[in-house]
mmCIF file of C-alpha atoms and ligand atoms in Angstrom:
data_model
loop_
_atom_site.group_PDB
_atom_site.id
_atom_site.type_symbol
_atom_site.label_atom_id
_atom_site.label_comp_id
_atom_site.label_asym_id
_atom_site.label_seq_id
_atom_site.Cartn_x
_atom_site.Cartn_y
_atom_site.Cartn_z
ATOM 1 C CA MET Q 69 24.061 -2.349 -39.550
ATOM 2 C CA PRO Q 70 26.222 -3.241 -36.474
ATOM 3 C CA PRO Q 71 24.681 -5.755 -34.048
ATOM 4 C CA SER Q 72 22.941 -4.060 -31.116
ATOM 5 C CA SER Q 73 24.789 -4.039 -27.808
ATOM 6 C CA LEU Q 74 23.311 -5.218 -24.514
ATOM 7 C CA ASP Q 75 23.021 -1.558 -23.486
ATOM 8 C CA ASP Q 76 21.008 -0.781 -26.621
ATOM 9 C CA ASP Q 77 18.700 -3.707 -25.893
ATOM 10 C CA LEU Q 78 18.229 -2.537 -22.302
ATOM 11 C CA ASP Q 79 17.555 1.031 -23.448
ATOM 12 C CA ALA Q 80 14.969 -0.245 -25.916
ATOM 13 C CA ASP Q 81 13.367 -2.234 -23.088
ATOM 14 C CA VAL Q 82 13.208 0.808 -20.820
ATOM 15 C CA GLU Q 83 11.451 2.786 -23.507
ATOM 16 C CA GLN Q 84 8.754 0.224 -24.230
ATOM 17 C CA THR Q 85 5.343 1.204 -22.928
ATOM 18 C CA ARG Q 86 1.895 -0.354 -22.698
ATOM 19 C CA ILE Q 87 -1.530 1.182 -22.299
ATOM 20 C CA ILE Q 88 -2.977 -0.080 -19.049
ATOM 21 C CA SER Q 89 -6.303 0.338 -17.344
ATOM 22 C CA VAL Q 90 -6.305 0.212 -13.557
ATOM 23 C CA THR Q 91 -8.978 1.024 -11.017
ATOM 24 C CA VAL Q 92 -7.462 2.949 -8.120
ATOM 25 C CA ASN Q 93 -9.633 3.891 -5.142
ATOM 26 C CA GLY Q 94 -12.730 3.341 -7.258
ATOM 27 C CA VAL Q 95 -11.619 5.444 -10.230
ATOM 28 C CA THR Q 96 -10.543 3.764 -13.457
ATOM 29 C CA HIS Q 97 -7.420 5.230 -15.046
ATOM 30 C CA THR Q 98 -6.196 4.430 -18.528
ATOM 31 C CA ALA Q 99 -2.559 5.401 -18.932
ATOM 32 C CA GLU Q 100 0.606 4.652 -20.833
ATOM 33 C CA ALA Q 101 3.063 2.904 -18.540
ATOM 34 C CA PRO Q 102 6.703 2.045 -19.239
ATOM 35 C CA VAL Q 103 6.972 -1.736 -19.020
ATOM 36 C CA ARG Q 104 9.704 -1.557 -16.381
ATOM 37 C CA LYS Q 105 7.996 1.008 -14.157
ATOM 38 C CA THR Q 106 6.966 -0.302 -10.741
ATOM 39 C CA LEU Q 107 3.427 0.069 -9.514
ATOM 40 C CA ALA Q 108 4.776 2.276 -6.687
ATOM 41 C CA ASP Q 109 6.350 4.710 -9.148
ATOM 42 C CA PHE Q 110 3.286 4.606 -11.391
ATOM 43 C CA LEU Q 111 1.005 5.528 -8.479
ATOM 44 C CA ARG Q 112 3.285 8.280 -7.243
ATOM 45 C CA GLN Q 113 4.536 9.766 -10.506
ATOM 46 C CA GLN Q 114 1.721 9.246 -12.976
ATOM 47 C CA LEU Q 115 -1.355 9.277 -10.748
ATOM 48 C CA LYS Q 116 0.197 11.688 -8.188
ATOM 49 C CA LEU Q 117 -0.884 9.453 -5.315
ATOM 50 C CA THR Q 118 2.144 10.143 -3.171
ATOM 51 C CA GLY Q 119 0.711 8.597 -0.008
ATOM 52 C CA THR Q 120 2.284 5.318 -1.111
ATOM 53 C CA HIS Q 121 5.795 5.605 0.308
ATOM 54 C CA ILE Q 122 8.955 4.060 -1.017
ATOM 55 C CA GLY Q 123 11.568 2.914 1.469
ATOM 56 C CA CYS Q 124 13.808 0.002 0.614
ATOM 57 C CA GLU Q 125 12.595 -0.645 -2.951
ATOM 58 C CA HIS Q 126 13.237 -4.353 -2.595
ATOM 59 C CA GLY Q 127 10.322 -5.781 -0.708
ATOM 60 C CA VAL Q 128 11.633 -5.608 2.849
ATOM 61 C CA CYS Q 129 10.173 -2.570 4.623
ATOM 62 C CA GLY Q 130 6.492 -2.670 3.623
ATOM 63 C CA ALA Q 131 6.232 1.128 3.274
ATOM 64 C CA CYS Q 132 4.921 0.770 -0.280
ATOM 65 C CA THR Q 133 2.134 -1.679 0.601
ATOM 66 C CA VAL Q 134 -1.145 -1.260 -1.289
ATOM 67 C CA LEU Q 135 -4.133 -3.571 -1.696
ATOM 68 C CA VAL Q 136 -4.535 -5.329 -5.031
ATOM 69 C CA ASP Q 137 -7.980 -6.900 -5.284
ATOM 70 C CA GLY Q 138 -8.083 -6.695 -1.483
ATOM 71 C CA MET Q 139 -4.731 -8.407 -0.908
ATOM 72 C CA SER Q 140 -1.708 -6.564 0.430
ATOM 73 C CA MET Q 141 1.083 -6.238 -2.077
ATOM 74 C CA ARG Q 142 4.513 -4.596 -2.146
ATOM 75 C CA SER Q 143 4.035 -2.059 -4.904
ATOM 76 C CA CYS Q 144 7.817 -1.742 -5.309
ATOM 77 C CA LEU Q 145 7.947 -5.382 -6.388
ATOM 78 C CA MET Q 146 5.055 -5.241 -8.824
ATOM 79 C CA LEU Q 147 5.190 -3.690 -12.268
ATOM 80 C CA ALA Q 148 2.532 -1.186 -13.225
ATOM 81 C CA VAL Q 149 1.671 -3.286 -16.288
ATOM 82 C CA GLN Q 150 0.894 -6.230 -13.989
ATOM 83 C CA ALA Q 151 -1.813 -4.116 -12.375
ATOM 84 C CA HIS Q 152 -3.736 -3.904 -15.659
ATOM 85 C CA GLY Q 153 -7.363 -4.889 -15.037
ATOM 86 C CA HIS Q 154 -6.968 -4.945 -11.267
ATOM 87 C CA ASP Q 155 -8.482 -3.009 -8.412
ATOM 88 C CA ILE Q 156 -5.994 -1.083 -6.264
ATOM 89 C CA THR Q 157 -6.542 0.607 -2.927
ATOM 90 C CA THR Q 158 -3.979 3.129 -1.725
ATOM 91 C CA ILE Q 159 -3.954 5.103 1.505
ATOM 92 C CA GLU Q 160 -5.807 7.925 -0.269
ATOM 93 C CA GLY Q 161 -8.761 5.557 -0.671
ATOM 94 C CA LEU Q 162 -8.894 4.206 2.871
ATOM 95 C CA GLY Q 163 -11.113 6.867 4.434
ATOM 96 C CA GLU Q 164 -14.505 8.024 3.239
ATOM 97 C CA ALA Q 165 -14.937 10.316 0.222
ATOM 98 C CA ASP Q 166 -16.187 13.071 2.571
ATOM 99 C CA GLY Q 167 -12.879 13.015 4.455
ATOM 100 C CA GLU Q 168 -14.014 10.899 7.396
ATOM 101 C CA LEU Q 169 -11.165 8.737 8.557
ATOM 102 C CA HIS Q 170 -11.255 4.948 8.577
ATOM 103 C CA PRO Q 171 -11.611 3.530 12.136
ATOM 104 C CA LEU Q 172 -8.018 2.306 11.923
ATOM 105 C CA GLN Q 173 -6.802 5.803 11.110
ATOM 106 C CA ARG Q 174 -8.811 7.317 13.957
ATOM 107 C CA ALA Q 175 -7.567 4.750 16.447
ATOM 108 C CA LEU Q 176 -3.955 5.173 15.323
ATOM 109 C CA HIS Q 177 -4.265 8.889 15.911
ATOM 110 C CA GLU Q 178 -5.809 8.417 19.338
ATOM 111 C CA THR Q 179 -3.293 5.873 20.576
ATOM 112 C CA HIS Q 180 -0.251 7.706 19.227
ATOM 113 C CA GLY Q 181 0.473 4.818 16.906
ATOM 114 C CA LEU Q 182 2.610 6.884 14.596
ATOM 115 C CA GLN Q 183 5.535 9.217 14.929
ATOM 116 C CA CYS Q 184 7.239 10.093 11.652
ATOM 117 C CA GLY Q 185 4.412 8.456 9.710
ATOM 118 C CA PHE Q 186 6.582 7.091 6.931
ATOM 119 C CA CYS Q 187 5.545 3.488 7.525
ATOM 120 C CA THR Q 188 1.941 4.400 8.326
ATOM 121 C CA PRO Q 189 0.241 4.130 4.901
ATOM 122 C CA GLY Q 190 1.634 0.642 4.301
ATOM 123 C CA MET Q 191 0.926 -0.347 7.887
ATOM 124 C CA LEU Q 192 -2.718 0.768 7.616
ATOM 125 C CA LEU Q 193 -3.338 -1.134 4.394
ATOM 126 C CA THR Q 194 -1.804 -4.278 5.873
ATOM 127 C CA LEU Q 195 -4.049 -3.851 8.911
ATOM 128 C CA LYS Q 196 -7.115 -3.260 6.752
ATOM 129 C CA GLU Q 197 -6.462 -6.577 5.048
ATOM 130 C CA LEU Q 198 -6.130 -8.205 8.469
ATOM 131 C CA LEU Q 199 -9.436 -6.818 9.786
ATOM 132 C CA ASP Q 200 -11.251 -7.593 6.523
ATOM 133 C CA ASN Q 201 -10.288 -11.236 6.971
ATOM 134 C CA ASN Q 202 -10.255 -11.439 10.759
ATOM 135 C CA PRO Q 203 -12.531 -8.913 12.519
ATOM 136 C CA ALA Q 204 -11.491 -10.078 15.996
ATOM 137 C CA PRO Q 205 -7.734 -10.618 15.925
ATOM 138 C CA THR Q 206 -5.697 -11.391 19.019
ATOM 139 C CA GLU Q 207 -2.754 -9.205 19.934
ATOM 140 C CA GLU Q 208 -0.437 -11.899 18.626
ATOM 141 C CA GLU Q 209 -2.280 -12.060 15.308
ATOM 142 C CA VAL Q 210 -1.930 -8.287 14.945
ATOM 143 C CA ARG Q 211 1.780 -8.492 15.675
ATOM 144 C CA VAL Q 212 2.246 -11.282 13.140
ATOM 145 C CA ALA Q 213 0.253 -9.356 10.513
ATOM 146 C CA ILE Q 214 2.479 -6.292 10.800
ATOM 147 C CA SER Q 215 5.726 -8.195 11.151
ATOM 148 C CA GLY Q 216 6.497 -7.402 7.513
ATOM 149 C CA ASN Q 217 5.998 -3.661 7.979
ATOM 150 C CA LEU Q 218 9.009 -2.020 9.529
ATOM 151 C CA CYS Q 219 8.425 0.927 11.840
ATOM 152 C CA ARG Q 220 11.570 2.435 13.272
ATOM 153 C CA CYS Q 221 10.069 4.812 15.767
ATOM 154 C CA THR Q 222 6.889 3.686 17.540
ATOM 155 C CA GLY Q 223 7.914 0.402 19.096
ATOM 156 C CA TYR Q 224 4.656 -1.003 17.660
ATOM 157 C CA ASP Q 225 2.689 -0.873 20.929
ATOM 158 C CA GLY Q 226 0.510 2.052 19.851
ATOM 159 C CA ILE Q 227 -0.106 0.422 16.487
ATOM 160 C CA VAL Q 228 -1.194 -2.831 18.109
ATOM 161 C CA LYS Q 229 -3.450 -0.991 20.610
ATOM 162 C CA ALA Q 230 -4.962 1.018 17.754
ATOM 163 C CA THR Q 231 -5.717 -2.102 15.742
ATOM 164 C CA LEU Q 232 -7.437 -3.840 18.643
ATOM 165 C CA LEU Q 233 -9.419 -0.660 19.405
ATOM 166 C CA ALA Q 234 -10.466 -0.208 15.768
ATOM 167 C CA ALA Q 235 -11.443 -3.863 15.491
ATOM 168 C CA GLU Q 236 -13.615 -3.578 18.613
ATOM 169 C CA ARG Q 237 -15.313 -0.412 17.328
ATOM 170 C CA MET Q 238 -15.894 -1.906 13.887
ATOM 171 C CA ARG Q 239 -17.461 -5.011 15.436
ATOM 172 C CA LYS Q 240 -19.757 -2.810 17.553
ATOM 173 C CA GLU Q 241 -20.667 -0.641 14.559
ATOM 174 C CA GLY Q 242 -21.305 -3.774 12.508
ATOM 175 C CA ALA Q 243 -23.551 -5.145 15.240
ATOM 176 C CA ALA Q 244 -25.446 -1.857 15.623
HETATM 177 FE FE1 FES Y 520 8.557 -1.695 -1.066
HETATM 178 FE FE2 FES Y 520 10.198 -1.328 0.993
HETATM 179 S S1 FES Y 520 9.664 0.090 -0.567
HETATM 180 S S2 FES Y 520 8.949 -3.059 0.570
HETATM 181 FE FE1 FES Y 521 7.956 6.333 11.757
HETATM 182 FE FE2 FES Y 521 6.670 4.125 11.587
HETATM 183 S S1 FES Y 521 5.916 5.991 12.343
HETATM 184 S S2 FES Y 521 8.618 4.540 10.798
#
């Protein structure tokens, strides 16, 4: 038998799959995932959760951001198999099950913090992580938190205003 070429080895690699079990937005999914498939593609193609957007595909734009065990993660840089056993939150899981929006979503809508909306899912999950860890951020802290999420059309002001508004409302609701 002739020795296998590099291409054959790569093809064999692409075809390898693993059974993984991932909890996404509170629902546990067991699925067969190709070992080289990114978490972003797995969410979009296999679980049909297309709210996770793909922009640059190399970790720069932040559009694909999801929460993994509560921490923001570029899902284009993570393999689906690495998510095995972990808890993922995507934009589809940010609001309530009855359709009520998360305070961040409501505030973004009210302050015109989005235009095309392509960056918005990743932006919101990054901001959720911020408010989970820091319920009373300063404007500068908000700007630093979203510095890794590129938005080409809002100029960020509406997003920052929305975050401060949502944080204030959440603090009031928490105190009520
Ligand atoms: Fe993942 Fe841009 S698509 S960071
Ligand atoms: Fe368009 Fe952010 S709303 S890129």
